[in-house]
mmCIF file of C-alpha atoms in Angstrom:
data_model
loop_
_atom_site.group_PDB
_atom_site.id
_atom_site.type_symbol
_atom_site.label_atom_id
_atom_site.label_comp_id
_atom_site.label_asym_id
_atom_site.label_seq_id
_atom_site.Cartn_x
_atom_site.Cartn_y
_atom_site.Cartn_z
ATOM 1 C CA MET A 79 -15.087 32.462 -26.643
ATOM 2 C CA GLU A 80 -13.502 30.280 -29.266
ATOM 3 C CA ILE A 81 -10.715 28.173 -27.983
ATOM 4 C CA THR A 82 -7.449 28.352 -30.175
ATOM 5 C CA ASN A 83 -5.582 25.146 -31.173
ATOM 6 C CA SER A 84 -2.727 26.381 -28.883
ATOM 7 C CA SER A 85 -4.867 26.042 -25.774
ATOM 8 C CA TRP A 86 -5.484 22.386 -26.728
ATOM 9 C CA PHE A 87 -2.920 20.165 -25.265
ATOM 10 C CA GLN A 88 -2.250 16.812 -23.470
ATOM 11 C CA PRO A 89 -1.174 18.030 -20.024
ATOM 12 C CA PRO A 90 2.328 16.942 -18.796
ATOM 13 C CA THR A 91 1.052 16.356 -15.330
ATOM 14 C CA LEU A 92 -2.398 15.888 -13.579
ATOM 15 C CA LEU A 93 -3.009 16.627 -10.041
ATOM 16 C CA LEU A 94 -4.593 14.008 -7.836
ATOM 17 C CA THR A 95 -6.937 14.715 -4.959
ATOM 18 C CA GLY A 96 -6.717 13.611 -1.322
ATOM 19 C CA ILE A 97 -9.550 14.694 0.973
ATOM 20 C CA PRO A 98 -11.179 18.077 0.065
ATOM 21 C CA GLY A 99 -11.083 20.615 2.836
ATOM 22 C CA LEU A 100 -8.928 18.300 5.073
ATOM 23 C CA GLU A 101 -5.486 18.570 3.039
ATOM 24 C CA ASP A 102 -3.609 20.117 6.375
ATOM 25 C CA VAL A 103 -4.639 16.902 8.189
ATOM 26 C CA GLN A 104 -4.832 14.230 5.614
ATOM 27 C CA ILE A 105 -1.395 12.937 6.652
ATOM 28 C CA TRP A 106 -3.139 11.409 9.751
ATOM 29 C CA PHE A 107 -5.432 9.244 7.438
ATOM 30 C CA CYS A 108 -2.022 7.746 6.110
ATOM 31 C CA ILE A 109 -1.947 5.475 9.215
ATOM 32 C CA PRO A 110 -5.320 3.685 8.601
ATOM 33 C CA LEU A 111 -4.639 3.591 4.796
ATOM 34 C CA CYS A 112 -1.257 1.865 5.461
ATOM 35 C CA VAL A 113 -2.919 -0.607 7.774
ATOM 36 C CA MET A 114 -5.579 -1.302 5.000
ATOM 37 C CA TYR A 115 -2.932 -1.917 2.153
ATOM 38 C CA LEU A 116 -0.919 -4.208 4.858
ATOM 39 C CA ILE A 117 -3.996 -6.129 5.489
ATOM 40 C CA ALA A 118 -4.746 -6.474 1.738
ATOM 41 C CA LEU A 119 -1.374 -7.376 0.484
ATOM 42 C CA LEU A 120 -0.402 -9.685 3.519
ATOM 43 C CA GLY A 121 -3.901 -11.279 3.576
ATOM 44 C CA ASN A 122 -3.990 -11.900 -0.060
ATOM 45 C CA CYS A 123 -0.706 -13.289 -0.150
ATOM 46 C CA THR A 124 -1.291 -15.554 2.651
ATOM 47 C CA ILE A 125 -4.260 -16.940 0.946
ATOM 48 C CA LEU A 126 -2.132 -17.618 -2.162
ATOM 49 C CA PHE A 127 0.735 -19.272 -0.279
ATOM 50 C CA VAL A 128 -1.792 -21.334 1.770
ATOM 51 C CA ILE A 129 -3.680 -22.620 -1.113
ATOM 52 C CA ARG A 130 -0.275 -23.176 -3.128
ATOM 53 C CA THR A 131 1.198 -25.175 -0.268
ATOM 54 C CA THR A 132 -1.679 -27.273 1.231
ATOM 55 C CA SER A 133 -2.531 -30.086 -1.271
ATOM 56 C CA SER A 134 -5.916 -30.582 0.325
ATOM 57 C CA LEU A 135 -6.792 -27.086 -1.031
ATOM 58 C CA HIS A 136 -6.059 -27.867 -4.692
ATOM 59 C CA GLU A 137 -9.711 -27.922 -5.697
ATOM 60 C CA PRO A 138 -11.709 -25.960 -7.867
ATOM 61 C CA GLN A 139 -13.150 -23.658 -5.195
ATOM 62 C CA TYR A 140 -9.779 -22.798 -3.870
ATOM 63 C CA ILE A 141 -8.033 -22.375 -6.877
ATOM 64 C CA PHE A 142 -10.657 -19.566 -7.847
ATOM 65 C CA LEU A 143 -10.094 -18.133 -4.551
ATOM 66 C CA SER A 144 -6.402 -17.764 -5.489
ATOM 67 C CA MET A 145 -6.994 -16.150 -8.603
ATOM 68 C CA LEU A 146 -9.400 -13.637 -6.652
ATOM 69 C CA ALA A 147 -6.404 -13.037 -4.164
ATOM 70 C CA ALA A 148 -3.966 -12.498 -7.119
ATOM 71 C CA THR A 149 -6.255 -9.825 -8.815
ATOM 72 C CA ASP A 150 -6.786 -8.204 -5.278
ATOM 73 C CA VAL A 151 -3.126 -7.846 -4.971
ATOM 74 C CA GLY A 152 -2.744 -6.485 -8.683
ATOM 75 C CA LEU A 153 -5.319 -4.054 -7.853
ATOM 76 C CA SER A 154 -3.706 -2.729 -4.508
ATOM 77 C CA VAL A 155 -0.262 -2.527 -6.201
ATOM 78 C CA SER A 156 -1.538 -0.701 -8.964
ATOM 79 C CA THR A 157 -2.916 2.179 -6.448
ATOM 80 C CA LEU A 158 -0.374 1.938 -3.767
ATOM 81 C CA PRO A 159 2.141 4.419 -5.233
ATOM 82 C CA THR A 160 -0.194 7.390 -5.847
ATOM 83 C CA VAL A 161 -2.430 6.746 -2.656
ATOM 84 C CA LEU A 162 0.750 6.926 -0.570
ATOM 85 C CA ASN A 163 2.018 9.620 -2.234
ATOM 86 C CA VAL A 164 -0.899 12.099 -1.988
ATOM 87 C CA PHE A 165 -1.564 11.081 1.805
ATOM 88 C CA LEU A 166 1.651 10.727 3.297
ATOM 89 C CA LEU A 167 4.110 13.087 1.183
ATOM 90 C CA ASN A 168 1.342 15.297 -0.080
ATOM 91 C CA HIS A 169 2.507 14.989 -3.615
ATOM 92 C CA ARG A 170 -0.145 15.257 -5.823
ATOM 93 C CA ASP A 171 1.433 15.356 -9.435
ATOM 94 C CA ILE A 172 1.318 12.301 -11.825
ATOM 95 C CA GLU A 173 2.558 12.340 -15.181
ATOM 96 C CA PHE A 174 -0.134 12.147 -17.924
ATOM 97 C CA HIS A 175 0.933 8.890 -19.379
ATOM 98 C CA SER A 176 1.702 7.224 -15.949
ATOM 99 C CA CYS A 177 -1.777 8.160 -15.236
ATOM 100 C CA LEU A 178 -2.976 6.147 -18.417
ATOM 101 C CA THR A 179 -1.134 3.425 -17.361
ATOM 102 C CA GLN A 180 -2.423 3.400 -13.874
ATOM 103 C CA MET A 181 -5.964 3.687 -15.164
ATOM 104 C CA PHE A 182 -5.577 0.688 -17.521
ATOM 105 C CA PHE A 183 -4.282 -1.669 -14.670
ATOM 106 C CA ILE A 184 -7.043 -0.513 -12.262
ATOM 107 C CA HIS A 185 -9.802 -1.140 -14.814
ATOM 108 C CA THR A 186 -8.094 -4.324 -16.137
ATOM 109 C CA PHE A 187 -7.814 -5.960 -12.746
ATOM 110 C CA SER A 188 -11.555 -4.778 -11.830
ATOM 111 C CA SER A 189 -12.536 -6.486 -14.796
ATOM 112 C CA MET A 190 -10.664 -9.673 -14.258
ATOM 113 C CA GLU A 191 -12.132 -9.590 -10.699
ATOM 114 C CA SER A 192 -15.681 -9.549 -11.917
ATOM 115 C CA ALA A 193 -15.006 -12.539 -14.343
ATOM 116 C CA ILE A 194 -13.256 -14.584 -11.573
ATOM 117 C CA LEU A 195 -16.672 -13.703 -9.239
ATOM 118 C CA LEU A 196 -18.743 -15.076 -11.896
ATOM 119 C CA ALA A 197 -16.394 -18.013 -12.369
ATOM 120 C CA MET A 198 -16.767 -18.759 -8.537
ATOM 121 C CA ALA A 199 -20.682 -18.369 -8.975
ATOM 122 C CA PHE A 200 -20.411 -21.232 -11.514
ATOM 123 C CA ASP A 201 -18.110 -23.018 -9.192
ATOM 124 C CA ARG A 202 -20.860 -23.027 -6.611
ATOM 125 C CA PHE A 203 -23.657 -23.745 -9.046
ATOM 126 C CA VAL A 204 -21.868 -26.871 -10.151
ATOM 127 C CA ALA A 205 -21.029 -27.998 -6.677
ATOM 128 C CA ILE A 206 -24.506 -27.835 -5.457
ATOM 129 C CA ARG A 207 -26.622 -28.646 -8.670
ATOM 130 C CA ASN A 208 -24.501 -31.305 -9.955
ATOM 131 C CA SER A 209 -21.875 -32.240 -7.178
ATOM 132 C CA LEU A 210 -21.182 -35.743 -8.383
ATOM 133 C CA HIS A 211 -19.531 -34.512 -11.513
ATOM 134 C CA TYR A 212 -18.047 -31.443 -9.805
ATOM 135 C CA THR A 213 -14.523 -32.469 -10.643
ATOM 136 C CA ALA A 214 -15.411 -34.033 -13.887
ATOM 137 C CA VAL A 215 -16.974 -30.656 -15.137
ATOM 138 C CA LEU A 216 -14.315 -28.168 -13.528
ATOM 139 C CA THR A 217 -11.097 -29.879 -14.561
ATOM 140 C CA PRO A 218 -7.685 -28.314 -14.119
ATOM 141 C CA THR A 219 -7.649 -27.714 -17.934
ATOM 142 C CA ARG A 220 -11.158 -25.786 -17.949
ATOM 143 C CA ILE A 221 -10.070 -23.877 -14.697
ATOM 144 C CA ILE A 222 -6.859 -22.767 -16.446
ATOM 145 C CA LYS A 223 -9.041 -21.755 -19.370
ATOM 146 C CA ILE A 224 -11.272 -19.744 -17.358
ATOM 147 C CA GLY A 225 -8.529 -17.997 -15.711
ATOM 148 C CA LEU A 226 -6.786 -16.962 -19.002
ATOM 149 C CA ALA A 227 -10.055 -15.896 -20.360
ATOM 150 C CA ALA A 228 -10.650 -13.635 -17.600
ATOM 151 C CA VAL A 229 -6.966 -11.962 -18.041
ATOM 152 C CA VAL A 230 -7.488 -11.804 -22.050
ATOM 153 C CA ARG A 231 -11.074 -10.156 -21.733
ATOM 154 C CA GLY A 232 -9.808 -7.633 -19.167
ATOM 155 C CA VAL A 233 -6.629 -6.746 -21.090
ATOM 156 C CA MET A 234 -8.374 -6.609 -24.448
ATOM 157 C CA LEU A 235 -11.382 -4.581 -23.344
ATOM 158 C CA MET A 236 -9.073 -1.873 -21.570
ATOM 159 C CA ILE A 237 -6.544 -1.495 -24.088
ATOM 160 C CA PRO A 238 -8.669 1.115 -26.145
ATOM 161 C CA LEU A 239 -9.134 3.358 -23.002
ATOM 162 C CA PRO A 240 -5.795 4.998 -23.111
ATOM 163 C CA ILE A 241 -5.759 5.169 -26.752
ATOM 164 C CA LEU A 242 -8.965 6.919 -26.933
ATOM 165 C CA LEU A 243 -8.066 9.265 -24.192
ATOM 166 C CA LYS A 244 -4.599 10.236 -25.774
ATOM 167 C CA ARG A 245 -6.454 11.325 -28.974
ATOM 168 C CA LEU A 246 -8.589 14.098 -26.955
ATOM 169 C CA PRO A 247 -7.384 17.551 -26.344
ATOM 170 C CA PHE A 248 -7.446 18.834 -22.848
ATOM 171 C CA CYS A 249 -8.246 22.356 -21.731
ATOM 172 C CA LYS A 250 -10.489 22.014 -18.620
ATOM 173 C CA GLY A 251 -7.823 22.128 -16.019
ATOM 174 C CA VAL A 252 -5.654 19.148 -14.646
ATOM 175 C CA ILE A 253 -7.233 18.304 -11.240
ATOM 176 C CA LEU A 254 -8.682 14.805 -10.871
ATOM 177 C CA SER A 255 -11.430 13.828 -8.283
ATOM 178 C CA HIS A 256 -9.567 11.012 -6.645
ATOM 179 C CA CYS A 257 -6.204 9.983 -5.488
ATOM 180 C CA TYR A 258 -5.860 7.563 -8.433
ATOM 181 C CA CYS A 259 -6.604 7.647 -12.143
ATOM 182 C CA TYR A 260 -10.109 6.686 -13.289
ATOM 183 C CA HIS A 261 -11.362 6.886 -16.891
ATOM 184 C CA PRO A 262 -14.670 8.957 -16.397
ATOM 185 C CA ASP A 263 -12.363 11.126 -14.141
ATOM 186 C CA ILE A 264 -9.898 11.926 -16.618
ATOM 187 C CA MET A 265 -12.500 12.078 -19.416
ATOM 188 C CA LYS A 266 -14.294 14.914 -17.880
ATOM 189 C CA LEU A 267 -10.965 16.981 -18.366
ATOM 190 C CA ALA A 268 -11.193 16.556 -22.024
ATOM 191 C CA CYS A 269 -12.682 19.570 -24.115
ATOM 192 C CA GLY A 270 -12.837 17.775 -27.363
ATOM 193 C CA PRO A 271 -15.763 15.494 -28.446
ATOM 194 C CA VAL A 272 -16.000 12.552 -25.974
ATOM 195 C CA ARG A 273 -18.967 10.634 -27.666
ATOM 196 C CA VAL A 274 -16.814 7.785 -28.694
ATOM 197 C CA ASN A 275 -15.185 7.550 -25.168
ATOM 198 C CA ILE A 276 -18.925 7.727 -23.486
ATOM 199 C CA ILE A 277 -20.173 4.974 -25.910
ATOM 200 C CA TYR A 278 -17.212 2.875 -25.638
ATOM 201 C CA GLY A 279 -17.152 3.054 -21.681
ATOM 202 C CA LEU A 280 -20.691 2.241 -21.557
ATOM 203 C CA SER A 281 -20.466 -0.680 -23.853
ATOM 204 C CA LEU A 282 -17.418 -1.905 -21.924
ATOM 205 C CA VAL A 283 -19.398 -1.756 -18.621
ATOM 206 C CA LEU A 284 -22.178 -3.657 -20.064
ATOM 207 C CA CYS A 285 -20.078 -6.125 -21.751
ATOM 208 C CA SER A 286 -18.162 -7.026 -18.612
ATOM 209 C CA PHE A 287 -19.626 -5.790 -15.378
ATOM 210 C CA GLY A 288 -23.335 -6.111 -16.498
ATOM 211 C CA VAL A 289 -23.002 -9.436 -18.202
ATOM 212 C CA ASP A 290 -21.200 -10.852 -15.191
ATOM 213 C CA SER A 291 -23.483 -9.686 -12.655
ATOM 214 C CA VAL A 292 -26.504 -10.773 -14.705
ATOM 215 C CA PHE A 293 -25.028 -14.410 -14.907
ATOM 216 C CA ILE A 294 -24.138 -14.152 -11.174
ATOM 217 C CA VAL A 295 -27.808 -13.661 -10.392
ATOM 218 C CA ILE A 296 -29.013 -16.280 -12.797
ATOM 219 C CA SER A 297 -26.517 -18.735 -11.011
ATOM 220 C CA TYR A 298 -27.965 -17.801 -7.592
ATOM 221 C CA ILE A 299 -31.354 -18.353 -8.804
ATOM 222 C CA LEU A 300 -30.606 -21.743 -9.916
ATOM 223 C CA ILE A 301 -28.737 -22.342 -6.687
ATOM 224 C CA LEU A 302 -31.590 -21.211 -4.521
ATOM 225 C CA LYS A 303 -34.157 -23.380 -6.683
ATOM 226 C CA THR A 304 -31.959 -26.587 -6.223
ATOM 227 C CA VAL A 305 -31.615 -25.869 -2.361
ATOM 228 C CA LEU A 306 -35.384 -25.361 -2.014
ATOM 229 C CA GLY A 307 -35.598 -28.847 -3.406
ATOM 230 C CA ILE A 308 -33.336 -30.220 -0.745
ATOM 231 C CA ALA A 309 -35.630 -32.450 1.862
ATOM 232 C CA SER A 310 -33.753 -31.739 5.071
ATOM 233 C CA GLY A 311 -33.349 -28.362 6.962
ATOM 234 C CA ASP A 312 -29.730 -28.965 7.625
ATOM 235 C CA GLY A 313 -28.923 -29.869 4.115
ATOM 236 C CA LYS A 314 -30.367 -26.538 2.838
ATOM 237 C CA LEU A 315 -28.385 -24.620 5.370
ATOM 238 C CA LYS A 316 -25.134 -26.556 4.561
ATOM 239 C CA ALA A 317 -25.600 -25.828 0.925
ATOM 240 C CA LEU A 318 -26.277 -22.106 1.404
ATOM 241 C CA ASN A 319 -23.363 -21.925 3.974
ATOM 242 C CA THR A 320 -21.080 -22.804 1.117
ATOM 243 C CA CYS A 321 -22.148 -19.586 -0.662
ATOM 244 C CA VAL A 322 -22.137 -17.101 1.908
ATOM 245 C CA SER A 323 -18.397 -15.972 1.640
ATOM 246 C CA HIS A 324 -19.012 -15.579 -2.206
ATOM 247 C CA ILE A 325 -22.353 -13.691 -1.982
ATOM 248 C CA PHE A 326 -20.760 -11.245 0.640
ATOM 249 C CA THR A 327 -17.801 -10.844 -1.881
ATOM 250 C CA VAL A 328 -19.819 -10.087 -4.835
ATOM 251 C CA PHE A 329 -21.821 -7.437 -2.632
ATOM 252 C CA ILE A 330 -18.744 -5.578 -1.521
ATOM 253 C CA PHE A 331 -17.364 -5.595 -5.077
ATOM 254 C CA TYR A 332 -20.371 -4.470 -7.137
ATOM 255 C CA VAL A 333 -22.172 -1.882 -4.546
ATOM 256 C CA PRO A 334 -19.354 0.595 -4.456
ATOM 257 C CA LEU A 335 -18.583 0.112 -8.088
ATOM 258 C CA ILE A 336 -22.348 0.937 -9.118
ATOM 259 C CA VAL A 337 -22.378 3.792 -6.715
ATOM 260 C CA LEU A 338 -19.035 5.353 -7.870
ATOM 261 C CA ALA A 339 -20.108 4.901 -11.558
ATOM 262 C CA LEU A 340 -23.499 6.654 -10.737
ATOM 263 C CA ILE A 341 -21.903 9.355 -9.001
ATOM 264 C CA HIS A 342 -19.754 10.119 -11.925
ATOM 265 C CA ARG A 343 -22.704 9.876 -14.477
ATOM 266 C CA PHE A 344 -25.290 11.830 -12.602
ATOM 267 C CA GLY A 345 -23.715 13.319 -9.262
ATOM 268 C CA THR A 346 -22.598 16.573 -10.949
ATOM 269 C CA PHE A 347 -23.850 18.414 -7.565
ATOM 270 C CA ALA A 348 -22.514 15.675 -5.277
ATOM 271 C CA SER A 349 -20.422 16.627 -2.504
ATOM 272 C CA PRO A 350 -16.592 16.156 -3.266
ATOM 273 C CA LEU A 351 -16.225 14.220 0.050
ATOM 274 C CA LEU A 352 -18.806 11.493 -1.291
ATOM 275 C CA HIS A 353 -16.813 11.401 -4.421
ATOM 276 C CA VAL A 354 -13.493 10.667 -2.346
ATOM 277 C CA THR A 355 -15.439 8.167 0.158
ATOM 278 C CA MET A 356 -16.851 6.074 -2.701
ATOM 279 C CA ALA A 357 -13.591 5.879 -4.449
ATOM 280 C CA ASN A 358 -11.699 4.953 -1.579
ATOM 281 C CA LEU A 359 -14.509 2.361 -0.695
ATOM 282 C CA PHE A 360 -14.059 0.677 -4.183
ATOM 283 C CA LEU A 361 -10.328 0.847 -3.778
ATOM 284 C CA PHE A 362 -9.961 -0.814 -0.493
ATOM 285 C CA LEU A 363 -13.252 -2.761 0.522
ATOM 286 C CA THR A 364 -12.775 -5.838 -1.707
ATOM 287 C CA PRO A 365 -9.046 -6.247 -1.251
ATOM 288 C CA VAL A 366 -9.323 -5.803 2.446
ATOM 289 C CA LEU A 367 -12.152 -7.676 3.186
ATOM 290 C CA ASN A 368 -11.870 -10.715 1.104
ATOM 291 C CA PRO A 369 -9.100 -12.402 2.904
ATOM 292 C CA LEU A 370 -10.770 -11.729 6.050
ATOM 293 C CA VAL A 371 -14.105 -13.116 5.047
ATOM 294 C CA TYR A 372 -12.726 -16.205 3.589
ATOM 295 C CA SER A 373 -10.158 -16.644 6.461
ATOM 296 C CA LEU A 374 -12.865 -16.661 9.034
ATOM 297 C CA LYS A 375 -15.793 -18.105 7.168
ATOM 298 C CA THR A 376 -14.018 -20.983 5.403
ATOM 299 C CA LYS A 377 -13.058 -23.734 7.725
ATOM 300 C CA GLN A 378 -10.255 -25.269 5.473
ATOM 301 C CA ILE A 379 -8.668 -22.151 4.651
ATOM 302 C CA ARG A 380 -8.703 -20.996 8.492
ATOM 303 C CA SER A 381 -7.278 -24.297 9.684
ATOM 304 C CA ALA A 382 -4.676 -24.147 7.080
ATOM 305 C CA VAL A 383 -3.590 -20.597 7.829
ATOM 306 C CA CYS A 384 -3.497 -21.508 11.873
ATOM 307 C CA LYS A 385 -1.334 -24.549 11.012
ATOM 308 C CA ILE A 386 1.347 -22.310 8.837
ATOM 309 C CA PHE A 387 1.392 -19.652 11.716
ATOM 310 C CA LYS A 388 1.986 -22.400 14.234
ATOM 311 C CA VAL A 389 5.047 -23.622 12.234
ATOM 312 C CA TRP A 390 6.213 -20.084 11.659
ATOM 313 C CA GLY A 391 5.741 -19.686 15.492
ATOM 314 C CA ASN A 392 7.697 -22.962 16.425
ATOM 315 C CA LEU A 393 10.439 -21.916 14.047
ATOM 316 C CA LEU A 394 10.625 -18.338 15.823
ATOM 317 C CA LYS A 395 11.340 -19.901 19.021
#
């Protein structure tokens, strides 16, 4: 049956999805979601505050960590309104252009986070491979340029996404698979030619996440090669210990992202619950765990946080 032009439209609203089959009880999931948002926002803001106010932490490693924390705050704030609307108020509607705006910010902050993780890998490489020239290589000017490059790359790469979606007609329904707007999810609702969207989306992934992950792996191969050349066992452990937090952060960022991308690409018959689970892992895992990992694993951050909490405790007495 031929689709008439009158049935081709941009929907005024789209419908977000909570937990399929558990709509009646999903309000109870709002409590852990609120706790996770609280941890993500308070944890990352605390790291930003600690690094900003502690002069001993004004080093490249911690400046990159503050960039990562700021990106996690941005990612959490981008998704907070729709997630709480769906789970707390059961309001699933989102205006089409608002959905495109949220999608833009989610993908932009994700790209920025990937670039900052690459910068942090380079930081660890320089610190271990060429420690005597560490501060000479990673000067404040270079660090600022790296941060600006991450922002500019994220924004410039993601600007075409909403533009390419706006040119498409939609006639396949208005129900999305997640509680937030995600580019492949919106694209599936289109009934026009999406070849350009697919090619650009794939190119975007390869040019940002793909390139970043390859260089992160190369950085750690070179780091491992350097560490194996260290004579003492204690020296090897000390060098590797400085990388543990970053390796864990890379893992919790890229694994859910890759699985979610594979589900959208090949998981036509995958359970809707799997879609929701991986989407929420991608959404919460990195912003929630990053401040916990760095606070527990990094002695300098942990000491500074404890000192600030002691000061606040004394003021409240």
